[in-house]
Coordinates of C-alpha atoms in Angstrom, one line a residue:
X1 CA 0.0 0.0 0.0
X2 CA 2.7 2.6 0.7
X3 CA 3.9 2.8 -2.9
X4 CA 0.3 3.2 -4.2
X5 CA -0.3 5.8 -1.5
X6 CA 2.8 7.8 -2.4
X7 CA 1.6 7.9 -6.0
X8 CA -1.8 9.1 -4.9
X9 CA -0.2 11.8 -2.7
X10 CA 1.9 13.0 -5.6
X11 CA 4.7 14.7 -3.6
X12 CA 7.3 17.1 -4.8
X13 CA 10.3 14.7 -5.3
X14 CA 13.0 17.4 -5.3
X15 CA 12.0 19.2 -2.1
X16 CA 13.8 17.1 0.5
X17 CA 17.4 17.0 1.7
X18 CA 18.1 14.1 -0.6
X19 CA 17.4 16.1 -3.8
X20 CA 20.0 16.7 -6.4
X21 CA 21.2 20.1 -5.2
X22 CA 22.8 21.1 -8.6
X23 CA 19.4 20.9 -10.4
X24 CA 17.2 21.8 -7.4
X25 CA 18.8 24.6 -5.3
X26 CA 19.9 25.8 -2.8
X27 CA 23.2 24.0 -3.5
X28 CA 24.5 24.5 0.0
X29 CA 26.4 22.0 2.2
X30 CA 28.6 22.5 5.2
X31 CA 32.3 22.3 4.3
X32 CA 33.8 19.3 6.3
X33 CA 34.8 20.4 9.8
X34 CA 32.8 23.7 9.8
X35 CA 29.8 24.9 11.8
X36 CA 30.3 22.4 14.6
X37 CA 29.4 24.7 17.4
X38 CA 26.2 25.9 15.7
X39 CA 25.1 22.3 14.8
X40 CA 25.9 21.1 18.4
X41 CA 23.6 23.7 19.8
X42 CA 20.7 22.7 17.5
X43 CA 21.0 19.0 18.1
X44 CA 21.2 19.5 21.8
X45 CA 17.8 21.3 21.6
X46 CA 16.2 18.7 19.4
X47 CA 17.4 15.9 21.6
X48 CA 16.0 17.3 24.8
X49 CA 13.2 15.2 25.9
X50 CA 9.7 16.7 26.1
X51 CA 8.5 16.4 29.7
X52 CA 4.8 16.1 30.5
X53 CA 3.3 19.2 32.2
X54 CA 6.0 21.6 30.8
X55 CA 5.7 24.2 28.1
X56 CA 8.9 23.4 26.3
X57 CA 9.3 25.0 22.8
X58 CA 8.5 22.7 20.0
X59 CA 9.8 25.0 17.3
X60 CA 13.4 26.3 16.7
X61 CA 13.5 29.4 14.5
X62 CA 17.0 29.7 13.0
X63 CA 17.3 33.1 11.3
X64 CA 20.1 35.0 9.7
X65 CA 21.0 37.3 6.7
X66 CA 21.0 36.0 3.1
X67 CA 24.0 33.9 2.4
X68 CA 25.0 33.2 6.0
X69 CA 24.8 29.5 5.6
X70 CA 21.3 28.6 6.9
X71 CA 20.5 26.1 4.1
X72 CA 23.8 24.3 4.6
X73 CA 23.1 23.9 8.3
X74 CA 19.5 22.8 7.6
X75 CA 20.9 20.1 5.2
X76 CA 23.3 18.9 7.9
X77 CA 20.6 18.7 10.5
X78 CA 18.4 16.7 8.2
X79 CA 21.2 14.3 7.4
X80 CA 22.0 13.8 11.1
X81 CA 18.4 12.9 12.0
X82 CA 17.8 10.8 8.9
X83 CA 20.8 8.8 10.0
X84 CA 19.3 8.2 13.4
X85 CA 15.8 7.4 12.0
X86 CA 14.2 10.5 13.6
X87 CA 13.8 12.8 10.6
X88 CA 10.0 12.9 10.0
X89 CA 10.4 15.1 6.9
X90 CA 12.5 17.8 5.3
X91 CA 11.4 20.5 2.9
X92 CA 13.6 23.1 1.2
X93 CA 11.7 26.1 -0.3
X94 CA 13.2 28.0 -3.2
X95 CA 11.8 31.0 -5.0
X96 CA 10.9 30.6 -8.7
X97 CA 11.2 26.8 -8.4
X98 CA 7.7 25.9 -9.4
X99 CA 5.8 24.1 -6.7
X100 CA 8.6 24.4 -4.3
X101 CA 7.9 28.1 -3.9
X102 CA 4.2 27.6 -3.1
X103 CA 2.0 25.7 -0.7
X104 CA -0.2 23.6 -3.0
X105 CA 1.8 20.4 -2.5
X106 CA 3.5 21.2 0.8
X107 CA 1.3 19.0 3.0
X108 CA 1.3 16.0 0.6
X109 CA 5.0 16.1 0.3
X110 CA 5.5 16.1 4.1
X111 CA 2.9 13.2 4.3
X112 CA 4.8 11.1 1.8
X113 CA 8.0 11.5 3.8
X114 CA 6.1 10.6 7.0
X115 CA 5.1 7.3 5.4
X116 CA 8.7 6.6 4.5
X117 CA 9.9 7.5 8.0
X118 CA 7.1 5.8 9.9
X119 CA 5.5 3.2 7.6
X120 CA 2.8 2.5 10.1
X121 CA 1.2 5.9 9.5
X122 CA 0.3 4.8 5.9
X123 CA -3.0 3.3 7.1
X124 CA -4.0 6.4 9.0
X125 CA -3.3 8.6 6.0
X126 CA -5.2 6.3 3.7
X127 CA -8.2 6.3 6.0
X128 CA -8.1 10.1 6.1
X129 CA -8.2 10.3 2.3
X130 CA -11.0 7.8 2.0
X131 CA -13.0 9.7 4.7
X132 CA -12.6 13.0 2.8
X133 CA -12.3 12.3 -1.0
X134 CA -11.4 15.9 -1.7
X135 CA -8.6 16.1 0.8
X136 CA -5.9 16.1 -1.8
X137 CA -7.4 18.9 -3.9
X138 CA -6.3 22.5 -3.8
X139 CA -9.7 23.5 -2.5
X140 CA -8.9 22.2 0.9
X141 CA -7.0 24.5 3.3
X142 CA -3.4 23.8 4.2
X143 CA -4.4 23.6 7.9
X144 CA -6.8 20.8 7.2
X145 CA -4.4 18.9 5.0
X146 CA -1.6 19.1 7.6
X147 CA -4.0 18.0 10.4
X148 CA -5.3 15.0 8.5
X149 CA -2.2 13.9 6.6
X150 CA 0.7 14.8 8.9
X151 CA -0.1 15.8 12.5
X152 CA -3.0 13.3 13.0
X153 CA -1.3 10.2 11.6
X154 CA 1.9 10.9 13.5
X155 CA 0.0 11.4 16.8
X156 CA -2.0 8.2 16.1
X157 CA 1.3 6.3 15.7
X158 CA 2.6 7.7 19.0
X159 CA -0.6 6.9 20.9
X160 CA -0.5 3.3 19.7
X161 CA 3.1 2.8 20.8
X162 CA 4.2 2.0 17.2
X163 CA 7.4 4.1 17.3
X164 CA 8.3 3.7 21.0
X165 CA 11.7 2.2 20.2
X166 CA 12.7 5.2 18.1
X167 CA 11.3 7.7 20.6
X168 CA 13.7 6.3 23.2
X169 CA 16.4 8.3 21.4
X170 CA 14.4 11.5 21.5
X171 CA 11.7 13.4 19.6
X172 CA 11.2 13.3 15.8
X173 CA 12.0 16.5 13.8
X174 CA 10.7 18.2 10.7
X175 CA 13.3 20.4 8.9
X176 CA 12.0 23.3 6.9
X177 CA 14.5 25.6 5.1
X178 CA 13.8 28.9 3.3
X179 CA 10.4 29.6 4.7
X180 CA 10.9 33.2 3.5
X181 CA 11.0 31.9 -0.1
X182 CA 7.4 30.7 0.2
X183 CA 5.8 33.3 -2.1
X184 CA 2.4 33.4 -0.3
X185 CA 2.9 35.5 2.8
X186 CA -0.6 34.7 4.1
X187 CA 0.0 31.1 3.5
X188 CA 3.1 31.3 5.6
X189 CA 1.3 33.0 8.5
X190 CA -1.5 30.4 8.3
X191 CA 1.0 27.6 8.5
X192 CA 2.8 29.0 11.5
X193 CA -0.5 29.8 13.3
X194 CA -1.8 26.3 12.8
X195 CA 1.5 24.7 13.8
X196 CA 1.7 26.7 17.0
X197 CA -2.0 26.0 17.8
X198 CA -1.4 22.3 17.3
X199 CA 1.5 22.3 19.8
X200 CA -0.7 24.2 22.3
X201 CA -3.3 21.5 22.0
X202 CA -0.8 18.7 22.2
X203 CA 2.1 19.9 24.3
X204 CA 3.5 16.5 25.0
X205 CA 3.7 15.3 21.3
X206 CA 7.3 14.1 20.7
X207 CA 7.8 16.3 17.6
X208 CA 9.9 19.3 16.9
X209 CA 10.2 21.7 13.9
X210 CA 13.5 23.2 12.9
X211 CA 12.7 26.3 10.7
X212 CA 15.4 28.3 8.9
X213 CA 14.7 31.6 7.2
X214 CA 15.6 35.2 6.8
X215 CA 14.0 37.7 9.1
X216 CA 10.9 38.8 7.2
X217 CA 8.2 40.8 9.1
X218 CA 5.3 38.3 8.4
X219 CA 7.5 35.5 9.8
X220 CA 9.0 37.4 12.7
X221 CA 5.6 38.6 14.1
X222 CA 4.4 35.0 14.2
X223 CA 7.5 33.2 15.4
X224 CA 8.5 35.6 18.2
X225 CA 6.5 33.5 20.6
X226 CA 6.9 31.6 23.9
X227 CA 6.4 28.4 22.0
X228 CA 9.4 29.1 19.8
X229 CA 13.2 28.9 20.5
X230 CA 14.9 31.8 18.7
X231 CA 18.5 31.5 17.4
X232 CA 20.4 34.1 15.4
X233 CA 23.0 32.6 13.1
X234 CA 24.6 36.1 12.7
X235 CA 25.6 36.0 16.4
X236 CA 27.8 32.9 15.8
X237 CA 31.3 33.9 14.6
X238 CA 32.1 32.2 11.2
X239 CA 35.6 33.5 10.7
X240 CA 37.4 30.2 11.3
X241 CA 34.8 28.2 9.4
X242 CA 35.2 30.5 6.3
X243 CA 38.9 30.3 6.6
X244 CA 38.8 26.5 6.6
X245 CA 36.4 26.6 3.5
X246 CA 38.8 28.9 1.6
X247 CA 41.9 27.0 2.5
X248 CA 40.4 23.7 1.4
X249 CA 38.8 25.1 -1.7
X250 CA 42.0 26.8 -3.0
X251 CA 44.0 23.7 -2.2
X252 CA 41.7 21.5 -4.2
X253 CA 41.6 24.0 -7.1
X254 CA 45.4 24.1 -7.3
X255 CA 45.5 20.3 -8.0
X256 CA 44.0 20.8 -11.4
X257 CA 45.0 24.3 -12.3
X258 CA 48.3 24.6 -14.2
X259 CA 48.4 28.4 -14.0
X260 CA 48.3 28.2 -10.2
X261 CA 50.8 25.4 -10.0
X262 CA 53.4 27.3 -12.1
X263 CA 52.8 30.5 -10.1
X264 CA 53.5 28.6 -6.8
X265 CA 56.6 27.0 -8.3
X266 CA 58.0 30.5 -9.2
X267 CA 56.7 32.6 -6.3
X268 CA 55.9 30.2 -3.4
X269 CA 52.6 29.8 -1.4
X270 CA 49.4 31.2 -2.9
X271 CA 47.1 32.5 -1.6
X272 CA 49.5 33.8 1.1
X273 CA 48.5 34.0 4.7
X274 CA 48.1 37.7 4.2
X275 CA 45.8 37.1 1.2
X276 CA 43.7 34.7 3.3
X277 CA 43.5 37.2 6.2
X278 CA 42.3 40.0 4.0
X279 CA 39.8 37.7 2.2
X280 CA 38.3 36.4 5.5
X281 CA 38.0 40.0 6.8
X282 CA 36.4 41.2 3.5
X283 CA 33.9 38.3 3.4
X284 CA 32.7 39.2 7.0
X285 CA 30.8 36.0 7.7
X286 CA 28.9 35.5 4.5
X287 CA 29.3 31.9 3.1
X288 CA 27.6 32.8 -0.2
X289 CA 30.0 35.6 -0.6
X290 CA 32.9 33.3 0.2
X291 CA 31.7 30.8 -2.3
X292 CA 31.1 33.4 -5.0
X293 CA 34.4 35.1 -4.5
X294 CA 36.2 31.7 -4.7
X295 CA 34.5 30.8 -8.0
X296 CA 35.1 34.3 -9.4
X297 CA 38.9 34.0 -8.6
X298 CA 39.5 30.6 -10.1
X299 CA 37.1 30.8 -13.1
X300 CA 38.9 30.2 -16.5
X301 CA 40.2 33.2 -18.4
X302 CA 38.3 34.4 -21.5
X303 CA 39.1 36.8 -24.4
X304 CA 37.1 39.5 -22.5
X305 CA 38.7 38.7 -19.2
X306 CA 42.2 37.2 -19.6
X307 CA 43.3 37.8 -16.0
X308 CA 44.7 35.0 -13.9
X309 CA 43.5 33.8 -10.4
X310 CA 46.4 35.7 -8.8
X311 CA 45.4 38.9 -10.5
X312 CA 41.7 38.5 -9.7
X313 CA 42.2 37.9 -5.9
X314 CA 43.2 41.6 -5.1
X315 CA 40.4 42.8 -7.3
X316 CA 37.8 41.0 -5.1
X317 CA 39.0 43.0 -2.1
X318 CA 37.9 46.2 -3.8
X319 CA 34.4 44.9 -4.4
X320 CA 31.8 45.6 -1.7
X321 CA 29.5 42.6 -1.3
X322 CA 27.8 40.4 -3.8
X323 CA 26.5 43.1 -6.2
X324 CA 29.8 44.1 -7.7
X325 CA 30.8 40.5 -8.0
X326 CA 27.5 39.7 -9.9
X327 CA 28.1 42.7 -12.2
X328 CA 31.7 41.7 -12.9
X329 CA 30.7 38.2 -13.7
X330 CA 27.8 39.2 -15.9
X331 CA 30.0 41.5 -17.8
X332 CA 32.0 38.5 -19.1
X333 CA 29.1 37.5 -21.3
X334 CA 27.2 40.7 -22.1
X335 CA 28.9 41.1 -25.5
X336 CA 27.3 37.9 -26.8
X337 CA 24.1 38.1 -28.8
X338 CA 20.9 37.1 -26.9
X339 CA 22.7 37.8 -23.6
X340 CA 19.9 40.0 -22.3
X341 CA 17.1 37.7 -23.3
X342 CA 18.8 34.7 -21.8
X343 CA 19.6 36.4 -18.5
X344 CA 16.1 38.0 -18.2
X345 CA 14.5 34.6 -18.9
X346 CA 16.5 32.9 -16.2
X347 CA 15.7 35.7 -13.8
X348 CA 11.9 35.6 -14.3
X349 CA 11.1 32.0 -15.0
X350 CA 8.5 30.6 -12.6
X351 CA 10.4 27.3 -12.6
X352 CA 13.8 26.4 -14.0
X353 CA 14.1 24.9 -17.4
X354 CA 16.9 22.8 -19.1
X355 CA 19.0 24.4 -21.8
X356 CA 16.9 22.8 -24.5
X357 CA 13.8 24.3 -22.8
X358 CA 15.2 27.8 -22.7
X359 CA 16.4 27.5 -26.3
X360 CA 12.9 26.4 -27.5
X361 CA 11.2 29.0 -25.5
X362 CA 13.3 31.8 -26.9
X363 CA 13.7 30.4 -30.4
X364 CA 17.5 30.5 -29.9
X365 CA 20.0 27.7 -30.8
X366 CA 21.3 25.7 -27.8
X367 CA 24.9 26.6 -28.6
X368 CA 24.1 30.3 -28.2
X369 CA 22.6 29.6 -24.7
X370 CA 25.7 27.6 -23.7
X371 CA 28.0 30.3 -25.0
X372 CA 26.4 32.9 -22.7
X373 CA 26.2 30.6 -19.7
X374 CA 29.7 29.1 -19.7
X375 CA 31.2 32.4 -18.5
X376 CA 28.6 32.8 -15.7
X377 CA 29.3 29.5 -13.8
X378 CA 30.4 31.4 -10.7
X379 CA 26.8 32.5 -10.2
X380 CA 24.6 30.2 -12.4
X381 CA 24.6 26.5 -12.3
X382 CA 25.1 25.2 -15.9
X383 CA 24.1 21.6 -16.3
X384 CA 26.3 19.0 -18.1
X385 CA 23.5 18.0 -20.4
X386 CA 21.1 20.0 -22.5
X387 CA 18.1 17.7 -22.2
X388 CA 17.2 17.1 -18.5
X389 CA 19.2 19.0 -15.9
X390 CA 18.0 22.5 -15.3
X391 CA 19.7 25.9 -15.4
X392 CA 19.5 27.4 -11.9
X393 CA 20.8 30.4 -10.0
X394 CA 23.4 29.5 -7.4
X395 CA 21.7 31.8 -4.8
X396 CA 18.4 33.6 -4.6
X397 CA 20.2 36.9 -4.1
X398 CA 21.2 36.9 -7.8
X399 CA 17.5 37.1 -8.8
X400 CA 17.0 39.9 -6.2
X401 CA 19.9 41.7 -7.7
X402 CA 18.6 41.4 -11.3
X403 CA 15.1 42.6 -10.5
X404 CA 16.1 45.7 -8.5
X405 CA 17.3 48.5 -10.8
X406 CA 19.0 50.4 -8.0
X407 CA 21.3 47.4 -7.5
X408 CA 21.8 46.0 -11.0
X409 CA 21.9 49.1 -13.2
X410 CA 22.6 48.1 -16.8
X411 CA 21.8 44.4 -16.0
X412 CA 18.3 45.2 -14.6
X413 CA 15.5 42.9 -15.8
X414 CA 12.3 45.0 -15.9
X415 CA 8.8 43.7 -15.2
X416 CA 7.9 44.4 -18.9
X417 CA 10.0 41.4 -19.9
X418 CA 7.2 39.3 -18.5
X419 CA 5.2 40.2 -21.6
X420 CA 7.9 38.8 -23.9
X421 CA 8.0 35.7 -21.8
X422 CA 4.3 35.3 -21.9
X423 CA 4.4 35.5 -25.7
X424 CA 7.2 33.1 -26.0
X425 CA 5.4 30.7 -23.6
X426 CA 2.2 30.9 -25.6
X427 CA 4.1 30.4 -28.8
X428 CA 5.9 27.3 -27.4
X429 CA 2.5 25.9 -26.4
X430 CA 0.8 26.9 -29.7
X431 CA 3.6 25.5 -31.9
X432 CA 4.2 22.5 -29.8
X433 CA 0.6 21.4 -29.4
X434 CA 0.0 17.9 -30.7
X435 CA -3.3 19.0 -32.4
X436 CA -2.0 22.2 -33.7
X437 CA 1.4 21.2 -34.9
X438 CA 0.8 17.7 -36.3
X439 CA -2.6 18.4 -37.9
X440 CA -2.7 17.9 -41.7
X441 CA -4.1 21.4 -41.8
X442 CA -0.9 22.9 -40.3
X443 CA 1.4 24.4 -42.8
X444 CA 4.4 24.7 -40.5
X445 CA 6.3 22.1 -38.3
X446 CA 6.2 22.2 -34.6
X447 CA 9.3 23.7 -32.8
X448 CA 9.0 21.0 -30.2
X449 CA 7.1 17.8 -29.7
X450 CA 4.1 17.9 -27.4
X451 CA 5.1 17.3 -23.8
X452 CA 8.6 18.9 -24.1
X453 CA 9.8 21.3 -21.3
X454 CA 9.0 24.5 -23.2
X455 CA 5.6 23.2 -24.2
X456 CA 4.7 22.2 -20.7
X457 CA 6.0 25.5 -19.4
X458 CA 3.9 27.4 -21.9
X459 CA 0.7 25.6 -20.8
X460 CA 1.3 26.3 -17.2
X461 CA 2.7 29.9 -17.1
X462 CA 1.6 31.9 -20.1
X463 CA -1.1 33.6 -18.0
X464 CA 1.2 34.0 -15.0
X465 CA 3.7 36.1 -17.0
X466 CA 1.0 38.1 -18.7
X467 CA -0.5 39.0 -15.3
X468 CA 2.9 40.0 -13.9
X469 CA 3.2 42.5 -16.7
X470 CA -0.4 43.6 -17.0
X471 CA -0.9 44.2 -13.3
X472 CA 2.5 45.7 -12.5
X473 CA 2.6 49.3 -11.3
X474 CA 5.7 50.0 -13.3
X475 CA 4.7 48.4 -16.6
X476 CA 2.7 50.3 -19.3
X477 CA 0.9 47.3 -20.9
X478 CA -0.3 49.2 -24.0
X479 CA 3.1 50.6 -24.7
X480 CA 4.7 47.2 -24.2
X481 CA 2.2 45.6 -26.6
X482 CA 3.0 48.2 -29.2
X483 CA 6.7 47.5 -28.8
X484 CA 6.1 43.7 -29.1
X485 CA 4.1 44.3 -32.3
X486 CA 6.8 46.5 -33.7
X487 CA 9.4 43.9 -33.0
X488 CA 7.7 41.2 -35.2
X489 CA 9.4 40.7 -38.6
X490 CA 7.2 41.9 -41.5
X491 CA 7.0 38.6 -43.2
X492 CA 6.6 36.3 -40.2
X493 CA 3.5 34.1 -39.7
X494 CA 1.1 36.4 -37.9
X495 CA -1.3 33.8 -36.4
X496 CA 0.7 33.0 -33.2
X497 CA 1.2 36.7 -32.5
X498 CA -2.4 37.7 -33.1
X499 CA -3.8 34.6 -31.4
X500 CA -1.6 35.4 -28.3
X501 CA -2.8 39.0 -28.1
X502 CA -6.5 38.1 -28.7
X503 CA -6.4 35.3 -26.2
X504 CA -4.6 37.2 -23.4
X505 CA -6.5 40.5 -23.8
X506 CA -9.8 38.6 -23.5
X507 CA -8.3 36.9 -20.5
X508 CA -7.5 40.3 -19.0
X509 CA -11.2 41.3 -19.1
X510 CA -11.8 38.7 -16.4
X511 CA -9.2 40.2 -14.1
X512 CA -10.8 42.5 -11.6
X513 CA -7.7 44.7 -11.3
X514 CA -7.3 45.2 -15.0
X515 CA -8.5 48.7 -15.7
X516 CA -8.1 49.3 -19.4
X517 CA -11.3 47.5 -20.4
X518 CA -11.9 49.5 -23.6
X519 CA -8.4 48.8 -24.9
X520 CA -8.7 45.1 -24.0
X521 CA -12.1 44.8 -25.8
X522 CA -11.2 46.7 -29.0
X523 CA -7.7 45.4 -29.4
X524 CA -8.7 41.7 -28.8
X525 CA -11.4 42.1 -31.6
X526 CA -8.8 43.6 -33.9
X527 CA -6.3 40.8 -33.2
X528 CA -9.1 38.2 -33.8
X529 CA -9.8 39.7 -37.2
X530 CA -6.1 39.7 -38.1
X531 CA -5.7 36.1 -36.9
X532 CA -8.8 35.0 -38.9
X533 CA -7.5 36.7 -42.1
X534 CA -4.0 35.1 -41.8
X535 CA -3.1 32.4 -44.3
X536 CA -2.4 29.9 -41.6
X537 CA -5.1 27.2 -41.7
X538 CA -4.6 26.4 -38.0
X539 CA -7.1 29.1 -37.2
X540 CA -9.9 26.6 -36.7
X541 CA -7.9 24.5 -34.3
X542 CA -6.9 27.5 -32.3
X543 CA -10.5 28.7 -32.0
X544 CA -11.8 25.3 -31.1
X545 CA -9.1 24.3 -28.7
X546 CA -7.7 27.5 -27.2
X547 CA -9.9 30.5 -27.6
X548 CA -12.1 29.6 -24.6
X549 CA -9.0 29.9 -22.4
X550 CA -9.2 33.6 -22.5
X551 CA -12.9 34.2 -22.4
X552 CA -14.2 35.8 -19.2
X553 CA -16.8 33.3 -17.9
X554 CA -18.8 34.9 -15.1
X555 CA -17.5 38.4 -14.6
X556 CA -19.6 41.4 -15.7
X557 CA -17.8 44.6 -16.8
X558 CA -19.3 47.9 -17.9
X559 CA -17.5 50.2 -20.4
X560 CA -18.5 53.3 -22.2
X561 CA -17.2 54.2 -25.7
X562 CA -17.8 56.6 -28.5
X563 CA -19.8 55.8 -31.7
X564 CA -16.6 55.7 -33.7
X565 CA -15.1 53.1 -31.3
X566 CA -18.3 51.1 -31.5
X567 CA -18.2 51.1 -35.3
X568 CA -14.5 50.0 -35.3
X569 CA -15.3 47.2 -32.9
X570 CA -18.3 46.1 -34.9
X571 CA -16.3 46.2 -38.1
X572 CA -13.5 44.1 -36.7
X573 CA -15.9 41.5 -35.4
X574 CA -17.6 41.3 -38.8
X575 CA -14.2 40.9 -40.5
X576 CA -13.4 38.1 -38.1
X577 CA -16.8 36.4 -38.7
X578 CA -16.6 36.6 -42.5
X579 CA -13.0 35.2 -42.5
X580 CA -13.7 32.4 -40.1
X581 CA -16.9 31.2 -41.9
X582 CA -15.1 31.4 -45.2
X583 CA -12.2 29.3 -44.0
X584 CA -13.5 26.8 -41.5
X585 CA -17.2 26.1 -42.3
X586 CA -19.2 24.3 -41.0
X587 CA -17.6 25.7 -37.8
X588 CA -20.1 28.3 -36.5
X589 CA -19.0 31.7 -35.3
X590 CA -21.6 34.4 -34.8
X591 CA -20.3 37.4 -32.8
X592 CA -22.8 40.0 -31.9
X593 CA -22.6 43.4 -30.3
X594 CA -25.6 45.2 -28.7
X595 CA -26.5 48.7 -29.4

């Protein structure tokens, strides 16, 4: 039953501590021999027995600034308790990583790990699902799912004495890393509130939560509580740990770097003790800065940056924090064609894609993608294969840097690029659809077979990127649409472009916060007419399969317009009707507009 139950739960397979960190960030692990004091303090707290009648904290909130090493410590804690059989579950949030940045599959993922850790809970979880058939749907609250699928089954196993031998060692623990990367702030607060309420109701339950995050206000106000043990990573000196990391990393790099080897033969030790002292002082406790600086120093030379590691080391001491390092690294590839589109895509994708997915999405050759990315390996993980492994940022702070103009300057990725991504996503779905692309009526081949990464991404996120642009305070949608239209080659097939604008503008009419109703109505009618009059015979398939996607179903909107606008709207709808009936009969299309 457990295997069938796991399939039914449909957990996120790359959310736990056992995931492939290269393809599912954060890619953080404690360097051997480091963070011993911090880890000892955490394990001592977890191992403390819960005594009946006491109000001991069940939750450990481990907070610190970005890049201080929280994820690496979370990973180590998860590994320790997995080894002793007391890890109930682990979950590593990561922004813009698809489901791992939301709550839709959080409870079912914890439940599936609970089944693996305590197999006897499977029957309790199965019974809960059978009692509430809709329990696994998104219409059920997170609190209900956690109560029925995680807390309740674990408590039942404890009450029946099923795990008494394991509990002799101490309580079970759930490790949650990157809670601040959970994009739904209200969802985070609801989760914390319900978790603390559960421990109030069951103070003797042998279960503890280890939660690591940055200090965000919506988290702080909930976790600064008598039921929570607070620990600030920033208060733990990391100087010696960072020194050990740098010494070990430079030593390993020198084994395979002829330039460093020849320099050492000619000049002696490198880096010198003085170099190391200055680097450690400059890094000032940030492990992500230490890692990025190291990668920046030892990265291979290029035609644009022919400097050696020995020449780069003193340059890093002049850079203040991560931002200048990010800018210096990005500059190594900005002269390549498509650099800006590739960088902007990686920054704004809702979930990572492999190289082949990015290439298909942007309509760029894979070799061009690789050419840009190879020089950015200090800050972006570049997979060894094009097909499966995903391109990911090494740390969330890079995405923060790119989306804040005050920090990134010329490398800034504006919200308006979401419109371009929405169009590319729609095109990938449109061109890659099995019906649309393989139909005998189609006059052009598909860019990608149905089910490929860009096709699946287009199906899932076309509307998400559109909304990010349409509802942004800093994005002028009408102006951006005009720019998009102007960028289309004169002799290109107009159907995908017109179908996209018609579909998404109709979709916008159903958004309560979309204000430009008149533009949405008139422009969508115009694009419908242009699409219908195109020479592409896939117009029927688009109307039958996809047009309904953008139609507002139940919303009622009121708009006033002039007689001239009315006549234009009526004319465009009549054009569309005539063209459609001429091309796709007996398909019926009878638009009407009231007076």
